Structures are given as structure tokens and as C-alpha cells.
Amino acid sequence: MDRFDIGTVKVHRIEEWQGTFSPPADLFAGFTSDGWEPHAEEFAPEYYDPASGKLFAFLQSWVLDTGRQRILFDTGAGNDKDRPNLPIFGNLQTDFLGNLAAAGFQPEDIDVVVCSHIHVDHVGWNTRLVEGRWEPTFRNARYVLPLADRAYWDPQDEAAGPAGIGAAVNAGMFDDSVRPIIEAGRAEWADDGFEVDQGLVLRSCPGHTPGSMMLEVASGGDTAMFVGDVVHHPAQIYRPEWNSIFCEEPEQARETRRKVLDLAASREALLIPAHFGGSHMARVLREGSGFRPVLNPL
């Protein structure tokens, strides 16, 4: 779904990249074949490619037009970014801005940029390379970023905490995609309950990163939850104990995922993760003591 409404909020999906990413056993910590196999046919071909044995994924952003503000949620991987430890998203040359224009928006039309968390594939288009310098892509926008992620990721902060795979794959990310926003005076640091616009509220969802947030949208009786990387793939709706290997705080990530899925089921809300294929969204139903996804919910 590239265009839909949440009450009076008009939503546009802006694609940056799509393709196969990794085998499920390589992405999910705690993966078991008996947790995967019963659902493998359901996931093919829009969420899983049986020929390669790899998960299918998207990099995509969302423009939410409230009639008062145009809000861009997440900014993908960006072009020209050197990512030696995550080459699939390194030195990309995508037509993201062309896709944004096709949806009816120029960079200067965006009033607010919201990053669900500070990871390499969620902050990339915050900046673009202009005559050898990283400059804010959305020059009229304020950039709302999670407060708890600032100290964690800023290499100039003594409290910075990433290690292992997180530190490796996100190397250089803060300096090319976040610091230029701070230096331009465009950064606004948010915590739980931050109101982006009327009916659009950020909620703390720690675990994938310390500051991960979801954007709750309530309008005209409709509810949607833009959850970033709380859920990467529909398999995690069936198996919420499966983290991605990129979750910085594993136990917290599992607890948060269960809470978010329970909330989505209770509210009959649209669940809109960052990387879903297919219709790019789901509804969550309770099934026994767990959950199951409805993958074409509109």
C-alpha cells in the first residue's frame, strides 16, 4: 500500500530499496526451524524468497500529511554513505528523492523528520553530500530524534555504549547522518510522550536501541503504530522471543515486542514496521497465549 488514510491523516509510502537480506537463521537470535517451517509458505514470496533462502526486506519511509504538517518518519540508509561493515547498505545510489517527488513532495516541503531510532538504515537521508559536505536534506524541517540514543551512539560522548555487531555495522553513522543535523541547529531530542502533532505521539520502545520509539497515530477513530524495528518480519509476530541480531538490549527488546504486539491487538491498530514487504503493514490477532499476523489488513 503506497497511499492510505488513518482518519484524516494522509499517508504516503516512500521506497528507497528492496531486496533479499539474509537467511532467517542468520537474522533472528534464537531461531529454530520448528518455529519457522509452519509459516514459511505464508511468507513466500513477499516476505521470504525460497529460491535464495533469504528474507525479503524493504527500506522505506512514510510521509504523514496531517493538513498542518508534513512529517517524514524514518529516512533509510541514504546515498554515498560508507558502510564497510554493512556493504548491502553502503554507497547506495537510489532514487529516494525521486520517489518522494513522485508522491508529491520536495525535500523543502517536509516540516518534521522523525527517526524511530539511531541506526544506519533509519537516519541515512537525514543528510546528503553537497560539494563534499554532509548537509541536512530537509532544510526546512526540524529533526526529532530519541534522546536516549544520543549518548549511546555519539562517539564524542563518554557514555557511548555500542559494542560488538552494533558498533561495527553503525560505524561512521553518527558523524555523517546525525552530527550535521545537530551542528545545523535542527535536532530536537524527544522522550516518551513527545507530541509531534495532534494525535501523533512518540512512545518509548527500548531494546532494539535504548531510545527506540514508535509513533502512535490516532485520527477519526483509526489507530496506527509505526514501530520502526520493534518488529522486522512477520515471523516475529508468531515468535516475539526472536530478536534480530541487531538488537542492542536483547531482553528489553523481547519485552518491548510483546508489549507492542499486545497493544496492537487490543487496539485493533495497524502495525507498520520499517522493513515489511507485502502490504508493508499488518494487524495483530491473539492466538492462544500468542499472536498471529493479518498481512493484508486494508
PDB file of N, CA, C and O in Angstrom, residues 1-54:
ATOM      1  N   MET A   1       0.855  -1.186   0.000  1.00  0.00           N
ATOM      2  CA  MET A   1       0.000   0.000   0.000  1.00  0.00           C
ATOM      3  C   MET A   1       0.896   1.244   0.000  1.00  0.00           C
ATOM      4  O   MET A   1       1.607   1.512   0.962  1.00  0.00           O
ATOM      5  N   ASP A   2       0.847   1.997  -1.073  1.00  0.00           N
ATOM      6  CA  ASP A   2       1.673   3.203  -1.174  1.00  0.00           C
ATOM      7  C   ASP A   2       0.940   4.460  -0.749  1.00  0.00           C
ATOM      8  O   ASP A   2       1.563   5.506  -0.576  1.00  0.00           O
ATOM      9  N   ARG A   3      -0.376   4.369  -0.574  1.00  0.00           N
ATOM     10  CA  ARG A   3      -1.164   5.537  -0.197  1.00  0.00           C
ATOM     11  C   ARG A   3      -2.408   5.068   0.549  1.00  0.00           C
ATOM     12  O   ARG A   3      -3.156   4.239   0.041  1.00  0.00           O
ATOM     13  N   PHE A   4      -2.616   5.559   1.778  1.00  0.00           N
ATOM     14  CA  PHE A   4      -3.795   5.193   2.553  1.00  0.00           C
ATOM     15  C   PHE A   4      -4.022   6.289   3.591  1.00  0.00           C
ATOM     16  O   PHE A   4      -3.185   7.190   3.770  1.00  0.00           O
ATOM     17  N   ASP A   5      -5.148   6.211   4.255  1.00  0.00           N
ATOM     18  CA  ASP A   5      -5.509   7.207   5.260  1.00  0.00           C
ATOM     19  C   ASP A   5      -5.613   6.556   6.635  1.00  0.00           C
ATOM     20  O   ASP A   5      -6.050   5.403   6.768  1.00  0.00           O
ATOM     21  N   ILE A   6      -5.219   7.325   7.652  1.00  0.00           N
ATOM     22  CA  ILE A   6      -5.505   6.987   9.046  1.00  0.00           C
ATOM     23  C   ILE A   6      -6.392   8.120   9.547  1.00  0.00           C
ATOM     24  O   ILE A   6      -5.892   9.200   9.896  1.00  0.00           O
ATOM     25  N   GLY A   7      -7.692   7.910   9.515  1.00  0.00           N
ATOM     26  CA  GLY A   7      -8.603   9.018   9.784  1.00  0.00           C
ATOM     27  C   GLY A   7      -8.386  10.108   8.753  1.00  0.00           C
ATOM     28  O   GLY A   7      -8.473   9.871   7.541  1.00  0.00           O
ATOM     29  N   THR A   8      -8.049  11.302   9.235  1.00  0.00           N
ATOM     30  CA  THR A   8      -7.811  12.426   8.320  1.00  0.00           C
ATOM     31  C   THR A   8      -6.345  12.579   7.942  1.00  0.00           C
ATOM     32  O   THR A   8      -5.992  13.488   7.181  1.00  0.00           O
ATOM     33  N   VAL A   9      -5.480  11.706   8.456  1.00  0.00           N
ATOM     34  CA  VAL A   9      -4.052  11.770   8.146  1.00  0.00           C
ATOM     35  C   VAL A   9      -3.790  10.990   6.851  1.00  0.00           C
ATOM     36  O   VAL A   9      -4.113   9.798   6.749  1.00  0.00           O
ATOM     37  N   LYS A  10      -3.210  11.656   5.882  1.00  0.00           N
ATOM     38  CA  LYS A  10      -2.901  11.031   4.602  1.00  0.00           C
ATOM     39  C   LYS A  10      -1.472  10.488   4.661  1.00  0.00           C
ATOM     40  O   LYS A  10      -0.537  11.225   4.991  1.00  0.00           O
ATOM     41  N   VAL A  11      -1.305   9.215   4.337  1.00  0.00           N
ATOM     42  CA  VAL A  11      -0.019   8.539   4.485  1.00  0.00           C
ATOM     43  C   VAL A  11       0.493   8.107   3.116  1.00  0.00           C
ATOM     44  O   VAL A  11      -0.244   7.530   2.308  1.00  0.00           O
ATOM     45  N   HIS A  12       1.764   8.388   2.856  1.00  0.00           N
ATOM     46  CA  HIS A  12       2.427   8.012   1.608  1.00  0.00           C
ATOM     47  C   HIS A  12       3.663   7.182   1.947  1.00  0.00           C
ATOM     48  O   HIS A  12       4.487   7.597   2.768  1.00  0.00           O
ATOM     49  N   ARG A  13       3.794   6.024   1.308  1.00  0.00           N
ATOM     50  CA  ARG A  13       4.997   5.203   1.474  1.00  0.00           C
ATOM     51  C   ARG A  13       6.032   5.622   0.439  1.00  0.00           C
ATOM     52  O   ARG A  13       5.738   5.715  -0.754  1.00  0.00           O
ATOM     53  N   ILE A  14       7.257   5.867   0.908  1.00  0.00           N
ATOM     54  CA  ILE A  14       8.347   6.276   0.023  1.00  0.00           C
ATOM     55  C   ILE A  14       9.424   5.193   0.070  1.00  0.00           C
ATOM     56  O   ILE A  14      10.081   4.993   1.088  1.00  0.00           O
ATOM     57  N   GLU A  15       9.602   4.501  -1.036  1.00  0.00           N
ATOM     58  CA  GLU A  15      10.546   3.384  -1.073  1.00  0.00           C
ATOM     59  C   GLU A  15      11.952   3.865  -1.411  1.00  0.00           C
ATOM     60  O   GLU A  15      12.134   4.711  -2.288  1.00  0.00           O
ATOM     61  N   GLU A  16      12.917   3.287  -0.722  1.00  0.00           N
ATOM     62  CA  GLU A  16      14.322   3.536  -1.037  1.00  0.00           C
ATOM     63  C   GLU A  16      14.963   2.317  -1.708  1.00  0.00           C
ATOM     64  O   GLU A  16      15.670   2.452  -2.701  1.00  0.00           O
ATOM     65  N   TRP A  17      14.724   1.139  -1.158  1.00  0.00           N
ATOM     66  CA  TRP A  17      15.425  -0.080  -1.598  1.00  0.00           C
ATOM     67  C   TRP A  17      14.554  -1.275  -1.276  1.00  0.00           C
ATOM     68  O   TRP A  17      13.794  -1.262  -0.301  1.00  0.00           O
ATOM     69  N   GLN A  18      14.676  -2.321  -2.089  1.00  0.00           N
ATOM     70  CA  GLN A  18      14.069  -3.605  -1.757  1.00  0.00           C
ATOM     71  C   GLN A  18      14.982  -4.718  -2.253  1.00  0.00           C
ATOM     72  O   GLN A  18      15.725  -4.562  -3.219  1.00  0.00           O
ATOM     73  N   GLY A  19      14.941  -5.844  -1.545  1.00  0.00           N
ATOM     74  CA  GLY A  19      15.762  -6.965  -1.964  1.00  0.00           C
ATOM     75  C   GLY A  19      15.854  -8.020  -0.889  1.00  0.00           C
ATOM     76  O   GLY A  19      15.285  -7.895   0.201  1.00  0.00           O
ATOM     77  N   THR A  20      16.569  -9.099  -1.194  1.00  0.00           N
ATOM     78  CA  THR A  20      16.806 -10.132  -0.190  1.00  0.00           C
ATOM     79  C   THR A  20      17.927  -9.670   0.738  1.00  0.00           C
ATOM     80  O   THR A  20      18.852  -8.974   0.327  1.00  0.00           O
ATOM     81  N   PHE A  21      17.798 -10.069   2.006  1.00  0.00           N
ATOM     82  CA  PHE A  21      18.721  -9.559   3.017  1.00  0.00           C
ATOM     83  C   PHE A  21      19.599 -10.649   3.618  1.00  0.00           C
ATOM     84  O   PHE A  21      20.809 -10.610   3.499  1.00  0.00           O
ATOM     85  N   SER A  22      18.995 -11.628   4.275  1.00  0.00           N
ATOM     86  CA  SER A  22      19.780 -12.706   4.885  1.00  0.00           C
ATOM     87  C   SER A  22      18.870 -13.895   5.144  1.00  0.00           C
ATOM     88  O   SER A  22      17.650 -13.749   5.199  1.00  0.00           O
ATOM     89  N   PRO A  23      19.429 -15.084   5.327  1.00  0.00           N
ATOM     90  CA  PRO A  23      18.615 -16.218   5.750  1.00  0.00           C
ATOM     91  C   PRO A  23      18.021 -15.943   7.130  1.00  0.00           C
ATOM     92  O   PRO A  23      18.645 -15.264   7.957  1.00  0.00           O
ATOM     93  N   PRO A  24      16.829 -16.459   7.405  1.00  0.00           N
ATOM     94  CA  PRO A  24      16.234 -16.193   8.714  1.00  0.00           C
ATOM     95  C   PRO A  24      17.094 -16.667   9.874  1.00  0.00           C
ATOM     96  O   PRO A  24      17.134 -16.012  10.936  1.00  0.00           O
ATOM     97  N   ALA A  25      17.791 -17.769   9.706  1.00  0.00           N
ATOM     98  CA  ALA A  25      18.635 -18.271  10.793  1.00  0.00           C
ATOM     99  C   ALA A  25      19.772 -17.309  11.125  1.00  0.00           C
ATOM    100  O   ALA A  25      20.296 -17.319  12.248  1.00  0.00           O
ATOM    101  N   ASP A  26      20.162 -16.479  10.148  1.00  0.00           N
ATOM    102  CA  ASP A  26      21.245 -15.515  10.388  1.00  0.00           C
ATOM    103  C   ASP A  26      20.743 -14.217  11.004  1.00  0.00           C
ATOM    104  O   ASP A  26      21.507 -13.514  11.664  1.00  0.00           O
ATOM    105  N   LEU A  27      19.471 -13.885  10.774  1.00  0.00           N
ATOM    106  CA  LEU A  27      18.953 -12.619  11.304  1.00  0.00           C
ATOM    107  C   LEU A  27      18.379 -12.760  12.701  1.00  0.00           C
ATOM    108  O   LEU A  27      18.562 -11.874  13.539  1.00  0.00           O
ATOM    109  N   PHE A  28      17.715 -13.868  12.972  1.00  0.00           N
ATOM    110  CA  PHE A  28      16.978 -13.987  14.223  1.00  0.00           C
ATOM    111  C   PHE A  28      17.799 -14.713  15.285  1.00  0.00           C
ATOM    112  O   PHE A  28      18.169 -15.876  15.102  1.00  0.00           O
ATOM    113  N   ALA A  29      18.050 -14.036  16.386  1.00  0.00           N
ATOM    114  CA  ALA A  29      18.661 -14.684  17.547  1.00  0.00           C
ATOM    115  C   ALA A  29      17.621 -15.608  18.178  1.00  0.00           C
ATOM    116  O   ALA A  29      16.497 -15.192  18.458  1.00  0.00           O
ATOM    117  N   GLY A  30      17.985 -16.860  18.391  1.00  0.00           N
ATOM    118  CA  GLY A  30      17.049 -17.832  18.948  1.00  0.00           C
ATOM    119  C   GLY A  30      16.240 -18.574  17.906  1.00  0.00           C
ATOM    120  O   GLY A  30      15.323 -19.326  18.250  1.00  0.00           O
ATOM    121  N   PHE A  31      16.569 -18.375  16.630  1.00  0.00           N
ATOM    122  CA  PHE A  31      15.841 -19.030  15.539  1.00  0.00           C
ATOM    123  C   PHE A  31      15.824 -20.544  15.716  1.00  0.00           C
ATOM    124  O   PHE A  31      16.824 -21.167  16.084  1.00  0.00           O
ATOM    125  N   THR A  32      14.653 -21.136  15.449  1.00  0.00           N
ATOM    126  CA  THR A  32      14.519 -22.591  15.387  1.00  0.00           C
ATOM    127  C   THR A  32      13.714 -22.946  14.142  1.00  0.00           C
ATOM    128  O   THR A  32      12.771 -22.238  13.780  1.00  0.00           O
ATOM    129  N   SER A  33      14.061 -24.039  13.511  1.00  0.00           N
ATOM    130  CA  SER A  33      13.354 -24.426  12.291  1.00  0.00           C
ATOM    131  C   SER A  33      11.900 -24.773  12.573  1.00  0.00           C
ATOM    132  O   SER A  33      11.028 -24.519  11.737  1.00  0.00           O
ATOM    133  N   ASP A  34      11.607 -25.318  13.766  1.00  0.00           N
ATOM    134  CA  ASP A  34      10.213 -25.675  14.049  1.00  0.00           C
ATOM    135  C   ASP A  34       9.358 -24.432  14.319  1.00  0.00           C
ATOM    136  O   ASP A  34       8.131 -24.497  14.224  1.00  0.00           O
ATOM    137  N   GLY A  35       9.994 -23.301  14.620  1.00  0.00           N
ATOM    138  CA  GLY A  35       9.257 -22.045  14.729  1.00  0.00           C
ATOM    139  C   GLY A  35       9.049 -21.374  13.391  1.00  0.00           C
ATOM    140  O   GLY A  35       8.141 -20.544  13.232  1.00  0.00           O
ATOM    141  N   TRP A  36       9.883 -21.736  12.406  1.00  0.00           N
ATOM    142  CA  TRP A  36       9.833 -21.111  11.087  1.00  0.00           C
ATOM    143  C   TRP A  36       9.007 -21.905  10.080  1.00  0.00           C
ATOM    144  O   TRP A  36       8.157 -21.353   9.381  1.00  0.00           O
ATOM    145  N   GLU A  37       9.251 -23.193  10.000  1.00  0.00           N
ATOM    146  CA  GLU A  37       8.701 -24.010   8.918  1.00  0.00           C
ATOM    147  C   GLU A  37       7.176 -23.976   8.812  1.00  0.00           C
ATOM    148  O   GLU A  37       6.642 -23.948   7.691  1.00  0.00           O
ATOM    149  N   PRO A  38       6.409 -23.962   9.916  1.00  0.00           N
ATOM    150  CA  PRO A  38       4.952 -23.946   9.769  1.00  0.00           C
ATOM    151  C   PRO A  38       4.406 -22.714   9.044  1.00  0.00           C
ATOM    152  O   PRO A  38       3.281 -22.734   8.561  1.00  0.00           O
ATOM    153  N   HIS A  39       5.229 -21.659   8.955  1.00  0.00           N
ATOM    154  CA  HIS A  39       4.753 -20.402   8.380  1.00  0.00           C
ATOM    155  C   HIS A  39       5.499 -20.017   7.097  1.00  0.00           C
ATOM    156  O   HIS A  39       5.200 -18.986   6.508  1.00  0.00           O
ATOM    157  N   ALA A  40       6.456 -20.829   6.677  1.00  0.00           N
ATOM    158  CA  ALA A  40       7.312 -20.450   5.549  1.00  0.00           C
ATOM    159  C   ALA A  40       6.503 -20.211   4.278  1.00  0.00           C
ATOM    160  O   ALA A  40       6.761 -19.252   3.542  1.00  0.00           O
ATOM    161  N   GLU A  41       5.517 -21.061   4.005  1.00  0.00           N
ATOM    162  CA  GLU A  41       4.707 -20.866   2.802  1.00  0.00           C
ATOM    163  C   GLU A  41       3.921 -19.567   2.862  1.00  0.00           C
ATOM    164  O   GLU A  41       3.737 -18.893   1.842  1.00  0.00           O
ATOM    165  N   GLU A  42       3.457 -19.217   4.036  1.00  0.00           N
ATOM    166  CA  GLU A  42       2.710 -17.971   4.219  1.00  0.00           C
ATOM    167  C   GLU A  42       3.573 -16.756   3.890  1.00  0.00           C
ATOM    168  O   GLU A  42       3.081 -15.739   3.389  1.00  0.00           O
ATOM    169  N   PHE A  43       4.868 -16.846   4.144  1.00  0.00           N
ATOM    170  CA  PHE A  43       5.765 -15.701   3.960  1.00  0.00           C
ATOM    171  C   PHE A  43       6.237 -15.545   2.513  1.00  0.00           C
ATOM    172  O   PHE A  43       6.702 -14.471   2.128  1.00  0.00           O
ATOM    173  N   ALA A  44       6.162 -16.614   1.721  1.00  0.00           N
ATOM    174  CA  ALA A  44       6.648 -16.553   0.333  1.00  0.00           C
ATOM    175  C   ALA A  44       5.535 -16.035  -0.589  1.00  0.00           C
ATOM    176  O   ALA A  44       4.373 -16.393  -0.426  1.00  0.00           O
ATOM    177  N   PRO A  45       5.884 -15.212  -1.585  1.00  0.00           N
ATOM    178  CA  PRO A  45       7.222 -14.697  -1.901  1.00  0.00           C
ATOM    179  C   PRO A  45       7.471 -13.286  -1.383  1.00  0.00           C
ATOM    180  O   PRO A  45       8.539 -12.734  -1.605  1.00  0.00           O
ATOM    181  N   GLU A  46       6.475 -12.684  -0.696  1.00  0.00           N
ATOM    182  CA  GLU A  46       6.567 -11.254  -0.385  1.00  0.00           C
ATOM    183  C   GLU A  46       7.444 -10.952   0.830  1.00  0.00           C
ATOM    184  O   GLU A  46       7.898  -9.821   1.001  1.00  0.00           O
ATOM    185  N   TYR A  47       7.671 -11.963   1.684  1.00  0.00           N
ATOM    186  CA  TYR A  47       8.469 -11.752   2.881  1.00  0.00           C
ATOM    187  C   TYR A  47       9.662 -12.709   2.969  1.00  0.00           C
ATOM    188  O   TYR A  47      10.487 -12.596   3.858  1.00  0.00           O
ATOM    189  N   TYR A  48       9.707 -13.656   2.040  1.00  0.00           N
ATOM    190  CA  TYR A  48      10.750 -14.682   2.048  1.00  0.00           C
ATOM    191  C   TYR A  48      10.889 -15.238   0.644  1.00  0.00           C
ATOM    192  O   TYR A  48       9.891 -15.522  -0.023  1.00  0.00           O
ATOM    193  N   ASP A  49      12.124 -15.367   0.195  1.00  0.00           N
ATOM    194  CA  ASP A  49      12.418 -15.885  -1.146  1.00  0.00           C
ATOM    195  C   ASP A  49      12.927 -17.323  -1.024  1.00  0.00           C
ATOM    196  O   ASP A  49      14.097 -17.537  -0.660  1.00  0.00           O
ATOM    197  N   PRO A  50      12.082 -18.313  -1.305  1.00  0.00           N
ATOM    198  CA  PRO A  50      12.527 -19.710  -1.139  1.00  0.00           C
ATOM    199  C   PRO A  50      13.722 -20.071  -2.019  1.00  0.00           C
ATOM    200  O   PRO A  50      14.547 -20.902  -1.631  1.00  0.00           O
ATOM    201  N   ALA A  51      13.832 -19.441  -3.188  1.00  0.00           N
ATOM    202  CA  ALA A  51      14.922 -19.792  -4.106  1.00  0.00           C
ATOM    203  C   ALA A  51      16.288 -19.484  -3.497  1.00  0.00           C
ATOM    204  O   ALA A  51      17.231 -20.265  -3.625  1.00  0.00           O
ATOM    205  N   SER A  52      16.403 -18.339  -2.848  1.00  0.00           N
ATOM    206  CA  SER A  52      17.678 -17.960  -2.229  1.00  0.00           C
ATOM    207  C   SER A  52      17.760 -18.367  -0.764  1.00  0.00           C
ATOM    208  O   SER A  52      18.847 -18.369  -0.177  1.00  0.00           O
ATOM    209  N   GLY A  53      16.602 -18.666  -0.167  1.00  0.00           N
ATOM    210  CA  GLY A  53      16.567 -18.969   1.262  1.00  0.00           C
ATOM    211  C   GLY A  53      16.726 -17.738   2.135  1.00  0.00           C
ATOM    212  O   GLY A  53      17.035 -17.860   3.320  1.00  0.00           O
ATOM    213  N   LYS A  54      16.480 -16.550   1.550  1.00  0.00           N
ATOM    214  CA  LYS A  54      16.683 -15.307   2.282  1.00  0.00           C
ATOM    215  C   LYS A  54      15.371 -14.563   2.509  1.00  0.00           C
ATOM    216  O   LYS A  54      14.415 -14.700   1.737  1.00  0.00           O
TER     217      LYS A  54
END
